[in-house]
Amino acid sequence: MSDAALLAGLFFSALAASTLLPGVSEAALVGMLTSDVGTPALLVGLASAGNVAGSCINYVIGRSVERFRDRRWFPVSAAGYARAEAWFQRYGYWSLLFVWLPAFGDGLTVVAGALNVGFKRFVVLVTIGKALRYIAVAAMTLWWVDA
């Protein structure tokens, strides 16, 4: 498989991981970091960009949440949506820094769309949170490999 295909796979794995599709982007990142494909900065950037893109899809879904909430493919369970909404109501838009959390992070991105959070603010905060997570995964992986 070519390096370009592997890099594209990392991007789409990260995108899928933050939407309704299943994905394990951290595992893909770790695998790529331990291979000779790309630099750590490139890999973290691609994973972050893919994950932010997936969050933007959730944001758009959130803008139409009432129409789609009962659909089978909706990316967040009713309970997950309620938890994310309560968290968002309590902490406001700063909660978007925590969209990387596995329990309800995707729900926060849907709720942000439903509550009409400004898109620029959304992208900035989500990017910071997602990038910091991938930086931490990369740092731990590279430390472990070098240890």
PDB file of N, CA and C in Angstrom, residues 4-32 43 46-55 57 106 130 133-134:
ATOM      1  N   ALA A   4       0.677   7.456   0.491  1.00  0.00           N
ATOM      2  CA  ALA A   4      -0.472   8.362   0.337  1.00  0.00           C
ATOM      3  C   ALA A   4      -1.767   7.669   0.756  1.00  0.00           C
ATOM      4  N   ALA A   5      -1.904   6.402   0.419  1.00  0.00           N
ATOM      5  CA  ALA A   5      -3.102   5.655   0.798  1.00  0.00           C
ATOM      6  C   ALA A   5      -3.155   5.467   2.314  1.00  0.00           C
ATOM      7  N   LEU A   6      -2.015   5.195   2.930  1.00  0.00           N
ATOM      8  CA  LEU A   6      -1.968   5.047   4.381  1.00  0.00           C
ATOM      9  C   LEU A   6      -2.323   6.357   5.072  1.00  0.00           C
ATOM     10  N   LEU A   7      -1.797   7.464   4.568  1.00  0.00           N
ATOM     11  CA  LEU A   7      -2.092   8.779   5.155  1.00  0.00           C
ATOM     12  C   LEU A   7      -3.572   9.120   4.993  1.00  0.00           C
ATOM     13  N   ALA A   8      -4.119   8.815   3.828  1.00  0.00           N
ATOM     14  CA  ALA A   8      -5.555   9.049   3.607  1.00  0.00           C
ATOM     15  C   ALA A   8      -6.373   8.172   4.548  1.00  0.00           C
ATOM     16  N   GLY A   9      -5.921   6.952   4.761  1.00  0.00           N
ATOM     17  CA  GLY A   9      -6.609   6.051   5.689  1.00  0.00           C
ATOM     18  C   GLY A   9      -6.626   6.598   7.104  1.00  0.00           C
ATOM     19  N   LEU A  10      -5.527   7.198   7.540  1.00  0.00           N
ATOM     20  CA  LEU A  10      -5.471   7.812   8.866  1.00  0.00           C
ATOM     21  C   LEU A  10      -6.477   8.948   8.957  1.00  0.00           C
ATOM     22  N   PHE A  11      -6.517   9.813   7.941  1.00  0.00           N
ATOM     23  CA  PHE A  11      -7.453  10.938   7.925  1.00  0.00           C
ATOM     24  C   PHE A  11      -8.890  10.433   8.026  1.00  0.00           C
ATOM     25  N   PHE A  12      -9.258   9.463   7.196  1.00  0.00           N
ATOM     26  CA  PHE A  12     -10.635   8.979   7.177  1.00  0.00           C
ATOM     27  C   PHE A  12     -10.985   8.144   8.414  1.00  0.00           C
ATOM     28  N   SER A  13     -10.006   7.490   8.997  1.00  0.00           N
ATOM     29  CA  SER A  13     -10.243   6.792  10.258  1.00  0.00           C
ATOM     30  C   SER A  13     -10.582   7.798  11.358  1.00  0.00           C
ATOM     31  N   ALA A  14      -9.849   8.902  11.387  1.00  0.00           N
ATOM     32  CA  ALA A  14     -10.112   9.947  12.381  1.00  0.00           C
ATOM     33  C   ALA A  14     -11.451  10.619  12.128  1.00  0.00           C
ATOM     34  N   LEU A  15     -11.787  10.834  10.866  1.00  0.00           N
ATOM     35  CA  LEU A  15     -13.075  11.429  10.523  1.00  0.00           C
ATOM     36  C   LEU A  15     -14.199  10.504  10.987  1.00  0.00           C
ATOM     37  N   ALA A  16     -14.098   9.237  10.664  1.00  0.00           N
ATOM     38  CA  ALA A  16     -15.139   8.279  11.041  1.00  0.00           C
ATOM     39  C   ALA A  16     -15.273   8.183  12.558  1.00  0.00           C
ATOM     40  N   ALA A  17     -14.160   8.255  13.264  1.00  0.00           N
ATOM     41  CA  ALA A  17     -14.186   8.110  14.722  1.00  0.00           C
ATOM     42  C   ALA A  17     -14.972   9.218  15.404  1.00  0.00           C
ATOM     43  N   SER A  18     -15.141  10.347  14.745  1.00  0.00           N
ATOM     44  CA  SER A  18     -15.876  11.452  15.380  1.00  0.00           C
ATOM     45  C   SER A  18     -17.265  11.637  14.791  1.00  0.00           C
ATOM     46  N   THR A  19     -17.730  10.674  14.021  1.00  0.00           N
ATOM     47  CA  THR A  19     -19.085  10.737  13.461  1.00  0.00           C
ATOM     48  C   THR A  19     -19.845   9.484  13.865  1.00  0.00           C
ATOM     49  N   LEU A  20     -20.903   9.195  13.144  1.00  0.00           N
ATOM     50  CA  LEU A  20     -21.709   8.024  13.445  1.00  0.00           C
ATOM     51  C   LEU A  20     -21.034   6.725  13.058  1.00  0.00           C
ATOM     52  N   LEU A  21     -19.985   6.781  12.279  1.00  0.00           N
ATOM     53  CA  LEU A  21     -19.288   5.573  11.859  1.00  0.00           C
ATOM     54  C   LEU A  21     -18.291   5.126  12.921  1.00  0.00           C
ATOM     55  N   PRO A  22     -18.074   3.830  13.049  1.00  0.00           N
ATOM     56  CA  PRO A  22     -17.083   3.376  14.031  1.00  0.00           C
ATOM     57  C   PRO A  22     -15.669   3.668  13.542  1.00  0.00           C
ATOM     58  N   GLY A  23     -14.798   3.958  14.459  1.00  0.00           N
ATOM     59  CA  GLY A  23     -13.412   4.213  14.087  1.00  0.00           C
ATOM     60  C   GLY A  23     -12.521   4.197  15.316  1.00  0.00           C
ATOM     61  N   VAL A  24     -11.303   3.814  15.116  1.00  0.00           N
ATOM     62  CA  VAL A  24     -10.317   3.794  16.194  1.00  0.00           C
ATOM     63  C   VAL A  24      -9.089   4.563  15.722  1.00  0.00           C
ATOM     64  N   SER A  25      -9.232   5.853  15.682  1.00  0.00           N
ATOM     65  CA  SER A  25      -8.185   6.680  15.102  1.00  0.00           C
ATOM     66  C   SER A  25      -6.905   6.688  15.923  1.00  0.00           C
ATOM     67  N   GLU A  26      -7.012   6.519  17.231  1.00  0.00           N
ATOM     68  CA  GLU A  26      -5.805   6.493  18.058  1.00  0.00           C
ATOM     69  C   GLU A  26      -4.937   5.285  17.696  1.00  0.00           C
ATOM     70  N   ALA A  27      -5.585   4.145  17.479  1.00  0.00           N
ATOM     71  CA  ALA A  27      -4.845   2.941  17.083  1.00  0.00           C
ATOM     72  C   ALA A  27      -4.184   3.139  15.723  1.00  0.00           C
ATOM     73  N   ALA A  28      -4.906   3.778  14.805  1.00  0.00           N
ATOM     74  CA  ALA A  28      -4.325   4.057  13.489  1.00  0.00           C
ATOM     75  C   ALA A  28      -3.127   4.985  13.616  1.00  0.00           C
ATOM     76  N   LEU A  29      -3.250   6.008  14.471  1.00  0.00           N
ATOM     77  CA  LEU A  29      -2.141   6.939  14.676  1.00  0.00           C
ATOM     78  C   LEU A  29      -0.936   6.226  15.275  1.00  0.00           C
ATOM     79  N   VAL A  30      -1.166   5.411  16.284  1.00  0.00           N
ATOM     80  CA  VAL A  30      -0.059   4.678  16.915  1.00  0.00           C
ATOM     81  C   VAL A  30       0.622   3.771  15.888  1.00  0.00           C
ATOM     82  N   GLY A  31      -0.165   3.077  15.087  1.00  0.00           N
ATOM     83  CA  GLY A  31       0.406   2.208  14.062  1.00  0.00           C
ATOM     84  C   GLY A  31       1.253   2.978  13.064  1.00  0.00           C
ATOM     85  N   MET A  32       0.759   4.136  12.669  1.00  0.00           N
ATOM     86  CA  MET A  32       1.508   4.951  11.695  1.00  0.00           C
ATOM     87  C   MET A  32       2.776   5.531  12.330  1.00  0.00           C
ATOM     88  N   LEU A  43       1.398  13.273  10.820  1.00  0.00           N
ATOM     89  CA  LEU A  43       0.413  12.284  11.264  1.00  0.00           C
ATOM     90  C   LEU A  43      -0.568  12.888  12.267  1.00  0.00           C
ATOM     91  N   LEU A  46      -2.882  15.257  10.308  1.00  0.00           N
ATOM     92  CA  LEU A  46      -3.911  14.552   9.537  1.00  0.00           C
ATOM     93  C   LEU A  46      -4.998  13.973  10.429  1.00  0.00           C
ATOM     94  N   ALA A  47      -4.596  13.353  11.535  1.00  0.00           N
ATOM     95  CA  ALA A  47      -5.582  12.785  12.460  1.00  0.00           C
ATOM     96  C   ALA A  47      -6.459  13.895  13.042  1.00  0.00           C
ATOM     97  N   SER A  48      -5.841  15.002  13.424  1.00  0.00           N
ATOM     98  CA  SER A  48      -6.600  16.128  13.984  1.00  0.00           C
ATOM     99  C   SER A  48      -7.563  16.697  12.947  1.00  0.00           C
ATOM    100  N   ALA A  49      -7.081  16.899  11.727  1.00  0.00           N
ATOM    101  CA  ALA A  49      -7.925  17.460  10.661  1.00  0.00           C
ATOM    102  C   ALA A  49      -9.105  16.538  10.361  1.00  0.00           C
ATOM    103  N   GLY A  50      -8.856  15.253  10.293  1.00  0.00           N
ATOM    104  CA  GLY A  50      -9.936  14.308  10.036  1.00  0.00           C
ATOM    105  C   GLY A  50     -10.960  14.304  11.154  1.00  0.00           C
ATOM    106  N   ASN A  51     -10.483  14.337  12.389  1.00  0.00           N
ATOM    107  CA  ASN A  51     -11.389  14.315  13.529  1.00  0.00           C
ATOM    108  C   ASN A  51     -12.198  15.605  13.619  1.00  0.00           C
ATOM    109  N   VAL A  52     -11.576  16.727  13.316  1.00  0.00           N
ATOM    110  CA  VAL A  52     -12.310  18.004  13.305  1.00  0.00           C
ATOM    111  C   VAL A  52     -13.348  17.998  12.185  1.00  0.00           C
ATOM    112  N   ALA A  53     -12.990  17.463  11.027  1.00  0.00           N
ATOM    113  CA  ALA A  53     -13.946  17.378   9.915  1.00  0.00           C
ATOM    114  C   ALA A  53     -15.167  16.550  10.320  1.00  0.00           C
ATOM    115  N   GLY A  54     -14.934  15.445  11.009  1.00  0.00           N
ATOM    116  CA  GLY A  54     -16.045  14.632  11.490  1.00  0.00           C
ATOM    117  C   GLY A  54     -16.901  15.379  12.494  1.00  0.00           C
ATOM    118  N   SER A  55     -16.273  16.155  13.348  1.00  0.00           N
ATOM    119  CA  SER A  55     -17.021  16.963  14.312  1.00  0.00           C
ATOM    120  C   SER A  55     -17.855  18.021  13.608  1.00  0.00           C
ATOM    121  N   ILE A  57     -19.232  17.619  10.722  1.00  0.00           N
ATOM    122  CA  ILE A  57     -20.399  16.885  10.220  1.00  0.00           C
ATOM    123  C   ILE A  57     -21.442  16.780  11.336  1.00  0.00           C
ATOM    124  N   ASP A 106     -18.766  13.323  21.155  1.00  0.00           N
ATOM    125  CA  ASP A 106     -19.498  13.492  19.896  1.00  0.00           C
ATOM    126  C   ASP A 106     -20.832  14.173  20.144  1.00  0.00           C
ATOM    127  N   LYS A 130      -9.058  18.453  20.045  1.00  0.00           N
ATOM    128  CA  LYS A 130      -8.712  17.244  19.280  1.00  0.00           C
ATOM    129  C   LYS A 130      -7.196  17.150  19.066  1.00  0.00           C
ATOM    130  N   ARG A 133      -5.300  16.047  22.144  1.00  0.00           N
ATOM    131  CA  ARG A 133      -5.431  14.610  22.388  1.00  0.00           C
ATOM    132  C   ARG A 133      -4.451  13.829  21.511  1.00  0.00           C
ATOM    133  N   TYR A 134      -4.401  14.158  20.222  1.00  0.00           N
ATOM    134  CA  TYR A 134      -3.501  13.427  19.324  1.00  0.00           C
ATOM    135  C   TYR A 134      -2.036  13.723  19.634  1.00  0.00           C
TER     136      TYR A 134
END
